[in-house]
mmCIF file of C-alpha atoms in Angstrom:
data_model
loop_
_atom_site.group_PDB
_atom_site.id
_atom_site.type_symbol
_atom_site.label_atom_id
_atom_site.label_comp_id
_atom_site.label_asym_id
_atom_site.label_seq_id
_atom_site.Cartn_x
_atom_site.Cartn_y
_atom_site.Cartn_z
ATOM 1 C CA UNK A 163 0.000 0.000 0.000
ATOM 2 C CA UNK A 164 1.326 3.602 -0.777
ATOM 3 C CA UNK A 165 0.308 6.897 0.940
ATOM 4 C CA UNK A 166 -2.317 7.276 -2.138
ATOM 5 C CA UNK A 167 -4.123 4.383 -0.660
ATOM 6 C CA UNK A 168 -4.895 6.072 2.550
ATOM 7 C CA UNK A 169 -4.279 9.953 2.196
ATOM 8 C CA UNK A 170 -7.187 12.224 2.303
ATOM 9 C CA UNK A 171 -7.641 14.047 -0.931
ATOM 10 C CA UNK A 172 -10.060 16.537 0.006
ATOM 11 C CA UNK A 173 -7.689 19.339 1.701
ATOM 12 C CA UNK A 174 -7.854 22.399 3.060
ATOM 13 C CA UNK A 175 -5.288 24.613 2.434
ATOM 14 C CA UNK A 176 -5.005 28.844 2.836
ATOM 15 C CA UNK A 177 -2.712 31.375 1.232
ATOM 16 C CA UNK A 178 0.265 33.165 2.699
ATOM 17 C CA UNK A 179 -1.852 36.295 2.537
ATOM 18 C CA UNK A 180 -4.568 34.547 4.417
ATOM 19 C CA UNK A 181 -5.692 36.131 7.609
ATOM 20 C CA UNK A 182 -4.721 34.470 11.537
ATOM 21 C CA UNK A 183 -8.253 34.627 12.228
ATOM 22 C CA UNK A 184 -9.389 33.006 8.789
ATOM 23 C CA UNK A 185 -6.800 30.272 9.876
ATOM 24 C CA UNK A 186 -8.553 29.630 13.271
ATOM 25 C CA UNK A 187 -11.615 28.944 12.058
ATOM 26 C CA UNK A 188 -10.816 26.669 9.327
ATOM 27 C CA UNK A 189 -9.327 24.458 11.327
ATOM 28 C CA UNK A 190 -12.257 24.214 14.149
ATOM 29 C CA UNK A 191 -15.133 24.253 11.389
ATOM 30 C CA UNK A 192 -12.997 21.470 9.333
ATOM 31 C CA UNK A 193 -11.969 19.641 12.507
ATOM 32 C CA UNK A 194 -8.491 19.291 11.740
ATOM 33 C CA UNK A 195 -5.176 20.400 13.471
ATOM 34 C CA UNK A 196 -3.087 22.069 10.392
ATOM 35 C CA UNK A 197 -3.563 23.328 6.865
ATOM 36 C CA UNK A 198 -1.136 23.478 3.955
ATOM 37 C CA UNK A 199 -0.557 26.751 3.018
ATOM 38 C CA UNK A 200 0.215 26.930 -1.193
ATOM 39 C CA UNK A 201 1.097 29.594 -3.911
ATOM 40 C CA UNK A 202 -0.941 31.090 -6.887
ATOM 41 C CA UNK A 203 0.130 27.628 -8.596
ATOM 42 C CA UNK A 204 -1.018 25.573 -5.668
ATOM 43 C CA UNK A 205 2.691 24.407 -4.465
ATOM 44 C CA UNK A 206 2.656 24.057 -1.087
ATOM 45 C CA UNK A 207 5.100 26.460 0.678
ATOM 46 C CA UNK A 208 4.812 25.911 3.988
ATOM 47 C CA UNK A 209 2.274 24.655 6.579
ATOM 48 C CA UNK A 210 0.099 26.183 9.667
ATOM 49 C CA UNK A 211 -0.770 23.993 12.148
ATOM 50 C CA UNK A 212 -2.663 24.546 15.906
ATOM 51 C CA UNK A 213 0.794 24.700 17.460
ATOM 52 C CA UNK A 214 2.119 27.684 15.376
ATOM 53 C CA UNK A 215 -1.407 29.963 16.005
ATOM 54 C CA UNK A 216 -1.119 28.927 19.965
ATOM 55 C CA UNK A 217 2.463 30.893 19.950
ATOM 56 C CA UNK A 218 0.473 33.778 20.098
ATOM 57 C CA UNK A 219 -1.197 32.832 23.650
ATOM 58 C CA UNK A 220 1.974 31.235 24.171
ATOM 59 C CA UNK A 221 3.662 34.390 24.713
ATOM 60 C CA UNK A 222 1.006 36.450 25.623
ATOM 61 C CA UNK A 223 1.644 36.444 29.353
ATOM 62 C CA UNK A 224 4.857 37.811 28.590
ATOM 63 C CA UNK A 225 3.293 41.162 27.291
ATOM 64 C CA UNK A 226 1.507 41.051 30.325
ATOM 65 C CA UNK A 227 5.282 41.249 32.456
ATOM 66 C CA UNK A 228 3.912 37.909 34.448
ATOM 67 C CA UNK A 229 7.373 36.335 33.554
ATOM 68 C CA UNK A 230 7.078 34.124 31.801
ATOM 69 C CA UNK A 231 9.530 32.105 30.062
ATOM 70 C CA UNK A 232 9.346 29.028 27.790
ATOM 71 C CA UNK A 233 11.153 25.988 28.447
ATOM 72 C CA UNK A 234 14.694 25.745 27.250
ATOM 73 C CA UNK A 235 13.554 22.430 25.094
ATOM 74 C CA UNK A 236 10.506 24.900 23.639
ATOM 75 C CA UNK A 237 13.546 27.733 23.090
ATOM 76 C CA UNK A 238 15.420 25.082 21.215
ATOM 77 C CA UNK A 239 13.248 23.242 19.021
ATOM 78 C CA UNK A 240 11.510 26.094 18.085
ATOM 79 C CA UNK A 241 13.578 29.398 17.976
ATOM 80 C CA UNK A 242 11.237 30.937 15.910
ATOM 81 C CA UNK A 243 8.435 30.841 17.941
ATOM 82 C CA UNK A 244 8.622 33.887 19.689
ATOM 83 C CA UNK A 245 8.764 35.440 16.135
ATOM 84 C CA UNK A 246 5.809 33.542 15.006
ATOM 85 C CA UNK A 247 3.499 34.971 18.130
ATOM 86 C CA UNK A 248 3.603 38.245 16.396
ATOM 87 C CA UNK A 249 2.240 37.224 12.996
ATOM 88 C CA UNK A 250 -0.695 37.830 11.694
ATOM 89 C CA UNK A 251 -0.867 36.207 8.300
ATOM 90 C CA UNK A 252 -0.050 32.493 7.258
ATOM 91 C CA UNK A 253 2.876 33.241 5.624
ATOM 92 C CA UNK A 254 4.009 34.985 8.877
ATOM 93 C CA UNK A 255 2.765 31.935 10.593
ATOM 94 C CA UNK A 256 3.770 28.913 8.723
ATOM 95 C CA UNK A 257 6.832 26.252 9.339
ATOM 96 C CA UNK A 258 8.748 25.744 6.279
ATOM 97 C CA UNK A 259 10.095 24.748 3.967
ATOM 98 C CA UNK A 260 6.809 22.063 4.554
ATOM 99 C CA UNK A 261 7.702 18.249 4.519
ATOM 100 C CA UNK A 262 5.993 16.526 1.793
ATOM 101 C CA UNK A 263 6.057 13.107 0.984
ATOM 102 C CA UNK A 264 4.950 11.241 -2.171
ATOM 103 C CA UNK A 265 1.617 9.680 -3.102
ATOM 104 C CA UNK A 266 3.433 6.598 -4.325
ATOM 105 C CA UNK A 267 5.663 6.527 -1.247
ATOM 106 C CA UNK A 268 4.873 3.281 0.957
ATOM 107 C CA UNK A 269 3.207 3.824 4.226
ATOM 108 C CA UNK A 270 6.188 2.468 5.825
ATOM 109 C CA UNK A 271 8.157 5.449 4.539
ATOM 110 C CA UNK A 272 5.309 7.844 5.718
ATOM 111 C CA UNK A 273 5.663 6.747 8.972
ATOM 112 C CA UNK A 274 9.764 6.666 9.151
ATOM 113 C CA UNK A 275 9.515 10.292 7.986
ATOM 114 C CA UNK A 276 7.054 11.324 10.544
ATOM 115 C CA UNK A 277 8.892 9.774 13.187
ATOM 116 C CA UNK A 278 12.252 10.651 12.333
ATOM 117 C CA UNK A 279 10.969 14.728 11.930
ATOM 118 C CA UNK A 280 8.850 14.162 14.829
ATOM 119 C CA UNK A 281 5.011 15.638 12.937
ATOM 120 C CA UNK A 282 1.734 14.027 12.945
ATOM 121 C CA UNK A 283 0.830 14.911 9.189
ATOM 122 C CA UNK A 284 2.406 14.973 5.633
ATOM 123 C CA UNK A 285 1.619 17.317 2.798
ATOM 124 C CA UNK A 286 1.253 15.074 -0.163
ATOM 125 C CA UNK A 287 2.572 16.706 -3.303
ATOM 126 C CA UNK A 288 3.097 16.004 -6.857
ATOM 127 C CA UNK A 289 6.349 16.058 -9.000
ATOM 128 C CA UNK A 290 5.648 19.701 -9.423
ATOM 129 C CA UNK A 291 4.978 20.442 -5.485
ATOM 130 C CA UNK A 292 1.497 20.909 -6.330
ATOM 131 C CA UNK A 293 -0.796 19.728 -3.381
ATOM 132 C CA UNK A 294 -2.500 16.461 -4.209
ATOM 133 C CA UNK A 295 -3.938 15.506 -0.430
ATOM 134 C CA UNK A 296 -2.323 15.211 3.021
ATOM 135 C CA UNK A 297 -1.671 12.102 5.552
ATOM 136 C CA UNK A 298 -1.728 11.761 9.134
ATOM 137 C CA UNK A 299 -0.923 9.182 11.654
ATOM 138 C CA UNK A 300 -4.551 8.237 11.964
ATOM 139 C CA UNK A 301 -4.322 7.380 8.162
ATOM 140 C CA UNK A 302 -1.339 5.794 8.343
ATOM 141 C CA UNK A 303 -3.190 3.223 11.304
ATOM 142 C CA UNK A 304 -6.572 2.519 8.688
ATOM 143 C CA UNK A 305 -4.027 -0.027 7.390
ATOM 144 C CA UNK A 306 -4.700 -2.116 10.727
ATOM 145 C CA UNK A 307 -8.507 -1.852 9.649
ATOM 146 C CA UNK A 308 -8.059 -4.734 7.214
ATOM 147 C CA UNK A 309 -10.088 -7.261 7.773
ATOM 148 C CA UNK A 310 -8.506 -10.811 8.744
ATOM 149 C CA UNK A 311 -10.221 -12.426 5.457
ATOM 150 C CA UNK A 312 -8.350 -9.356 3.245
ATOM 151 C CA UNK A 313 -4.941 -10.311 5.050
ATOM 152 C CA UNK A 314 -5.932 -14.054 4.467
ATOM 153 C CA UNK A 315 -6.621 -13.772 0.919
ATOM 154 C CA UNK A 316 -3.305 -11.650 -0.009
ATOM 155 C CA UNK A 317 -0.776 -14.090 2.102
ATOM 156 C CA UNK A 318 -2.261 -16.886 0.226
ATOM 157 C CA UNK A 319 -2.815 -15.881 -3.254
ATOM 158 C CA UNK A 320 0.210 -13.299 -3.502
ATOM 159 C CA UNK A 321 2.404 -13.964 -1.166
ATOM 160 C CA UNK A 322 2.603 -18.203 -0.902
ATOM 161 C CA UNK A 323 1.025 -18.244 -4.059
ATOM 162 C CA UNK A 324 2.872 -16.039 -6.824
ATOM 163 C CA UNK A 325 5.729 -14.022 -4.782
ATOM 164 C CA UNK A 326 7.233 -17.113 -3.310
ATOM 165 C CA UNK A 327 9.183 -18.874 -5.569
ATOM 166 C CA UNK A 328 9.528 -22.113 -3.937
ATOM 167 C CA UNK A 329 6.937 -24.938 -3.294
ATOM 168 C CA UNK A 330 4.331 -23.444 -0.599
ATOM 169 C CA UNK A 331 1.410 -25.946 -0.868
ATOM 170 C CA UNK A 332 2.003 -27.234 2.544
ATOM 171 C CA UNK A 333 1.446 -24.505 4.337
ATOM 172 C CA UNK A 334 -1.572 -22.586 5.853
ATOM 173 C CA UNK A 335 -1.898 -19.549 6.925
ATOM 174 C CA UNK A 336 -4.827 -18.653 9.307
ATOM 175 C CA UNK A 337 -5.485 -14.654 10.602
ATOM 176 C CA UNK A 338 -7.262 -13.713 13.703
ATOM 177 C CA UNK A 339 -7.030 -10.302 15.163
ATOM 178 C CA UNK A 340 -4.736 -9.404 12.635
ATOM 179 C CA UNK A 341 -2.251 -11.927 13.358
ATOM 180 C CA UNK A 342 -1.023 -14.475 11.014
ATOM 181 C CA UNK A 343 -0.591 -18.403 12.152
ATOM 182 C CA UNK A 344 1.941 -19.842 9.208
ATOM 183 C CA UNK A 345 1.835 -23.465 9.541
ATOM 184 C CA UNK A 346 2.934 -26.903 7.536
ATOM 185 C CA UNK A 347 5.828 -27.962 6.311
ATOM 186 C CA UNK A 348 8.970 -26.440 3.676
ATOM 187 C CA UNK A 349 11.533 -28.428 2.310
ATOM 188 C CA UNK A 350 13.683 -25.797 3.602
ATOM 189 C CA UNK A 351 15.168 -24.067 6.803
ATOM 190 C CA UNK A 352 15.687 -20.975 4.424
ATOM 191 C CA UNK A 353 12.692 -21.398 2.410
ATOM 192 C CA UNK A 354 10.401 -20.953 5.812
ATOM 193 C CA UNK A 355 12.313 -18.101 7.113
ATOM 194 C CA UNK A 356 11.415 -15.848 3.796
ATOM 195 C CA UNK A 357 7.743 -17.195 3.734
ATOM 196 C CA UNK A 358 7.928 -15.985 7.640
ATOM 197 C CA UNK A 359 9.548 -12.513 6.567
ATOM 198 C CA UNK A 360 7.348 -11.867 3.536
ATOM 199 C CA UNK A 361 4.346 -12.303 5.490
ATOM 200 C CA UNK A 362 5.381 -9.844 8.170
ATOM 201 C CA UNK A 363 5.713 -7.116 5.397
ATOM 202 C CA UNK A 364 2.395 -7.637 4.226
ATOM 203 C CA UNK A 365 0.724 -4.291 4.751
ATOM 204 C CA UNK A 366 -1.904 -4.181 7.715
ATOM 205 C CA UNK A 367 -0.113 -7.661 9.769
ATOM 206 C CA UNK A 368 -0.259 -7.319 13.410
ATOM 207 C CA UNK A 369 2.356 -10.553 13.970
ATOM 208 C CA UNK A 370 3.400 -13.754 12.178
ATOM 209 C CA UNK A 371 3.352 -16.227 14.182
ATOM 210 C CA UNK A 372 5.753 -19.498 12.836
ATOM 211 C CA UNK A 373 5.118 -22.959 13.000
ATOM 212 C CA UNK A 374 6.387 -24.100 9.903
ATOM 213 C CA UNK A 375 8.428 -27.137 10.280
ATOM 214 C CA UNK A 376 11.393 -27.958 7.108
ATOM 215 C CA UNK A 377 12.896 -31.491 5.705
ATOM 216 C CA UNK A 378 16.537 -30.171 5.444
ATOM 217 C CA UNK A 379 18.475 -27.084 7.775
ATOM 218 C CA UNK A 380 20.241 -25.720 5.082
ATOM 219 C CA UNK A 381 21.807 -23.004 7.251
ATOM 220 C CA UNK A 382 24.821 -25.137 7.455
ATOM 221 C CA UNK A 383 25.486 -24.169 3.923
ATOM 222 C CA UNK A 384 25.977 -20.635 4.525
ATOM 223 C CA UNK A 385 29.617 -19.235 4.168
ATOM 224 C CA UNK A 386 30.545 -21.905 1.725
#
């Protein structure tokens, strides 16, 4: 499954002249936590989330002399924050440059990227930057929505079936809960291990579970 699989396509995004207030309510009427915020040409150049319009309560108090004083961790992570409480359009507003991801990315790399540049959403964009939808954690988990029979039918007719090069007709493989039970017999040590790892890449697996049992351990014949 890619990010086109699960992205949602209907988006909405604001301009960098667009107004804070404008911002505000889009995202409470909409129910969402951020917006894209794109050109005349509908590149995405940036992106306004909850986070970046809260700066301006953030550092409200401070205007008020009650002291305050962010957190060193805030300070670092976000330097620009104190700039961002005094803007009043999106373009004043918005993180960028935004990170985008692919619509024919995997899910897998959806999730590395949000991980590794710690966001909840992805703008989705186009060879051109142009905005095509947007992804969030929450779409990235409707992949553990599959239902067991779905899972079932893909291990067995794509993955045993055509993938695996080998002889799979003695094995099974039962899903409950999203967990796979691989069971039966390989004439291979080797051969079981890539049926095991194959399964656990299939998109929307909780766990593989292995009871395959194999004729020969050809693991002896590595290194020769």
């Amino acid at each position: 499954m890619t990010v086109s699989d699960v992205m949602s396509t209907r988006v909405r995004s604001v301009k960098q002249d667009t107004p804070f207030k404008e911002i505000a309510e889009a995202l409470i009427a909409h129910g969402i936590s951020a917006v894209p915020v794109v050109d005349d040409d509908n590149r995405v150049v940036g992106m306004v989330s909850e986070a970046d319009l809260l700066r301006k309560e953030e550092f409200r108090e401070q205007f008020y002399r009650e002291g305050y004083k962010p957190p060193l961790r805030a300070r670092l992570r976000h330097p620009e924050a104190k700039e961002k409480a005094t803007g009043d359009t999106a373009g004043e507003l918005m993180s960028a440059p935004p990170i985008t991801v692919s619509p024919e990315a995997p899910i897998g790399s959806a999730a590395r990227i949000m991980e590794t540049r710690e966001v909840k959403r992805l703008v989705v964009v186009d060879t051109d930057g142009r905005l095509v939808g947007l992804v969030s954690r929450r779409d990235l988990i409707k992949v553990f929505t599959r239902s067991d029979a779905d899972l079932a039918a893909e291990i067995r007719d794509d993955i045993l079936g055509r993938v695996l090069w080998m002889d799979t007709d003695g094995v099974q493989a039962d899903v409950k809960d999203g967990v796979v039970t691989l069971s039966g017999s390989m004439r291979l040590r080797s051969e079981a291990a890539i049926a095991v790892r194959l399964t656990q890449r299939v998109n929307g697996v909780v766990d593989v579970i292995d009871k395959i049992t194999w004729k020969e351990d050809d693991s002896k014949w590595e290194g020769r």
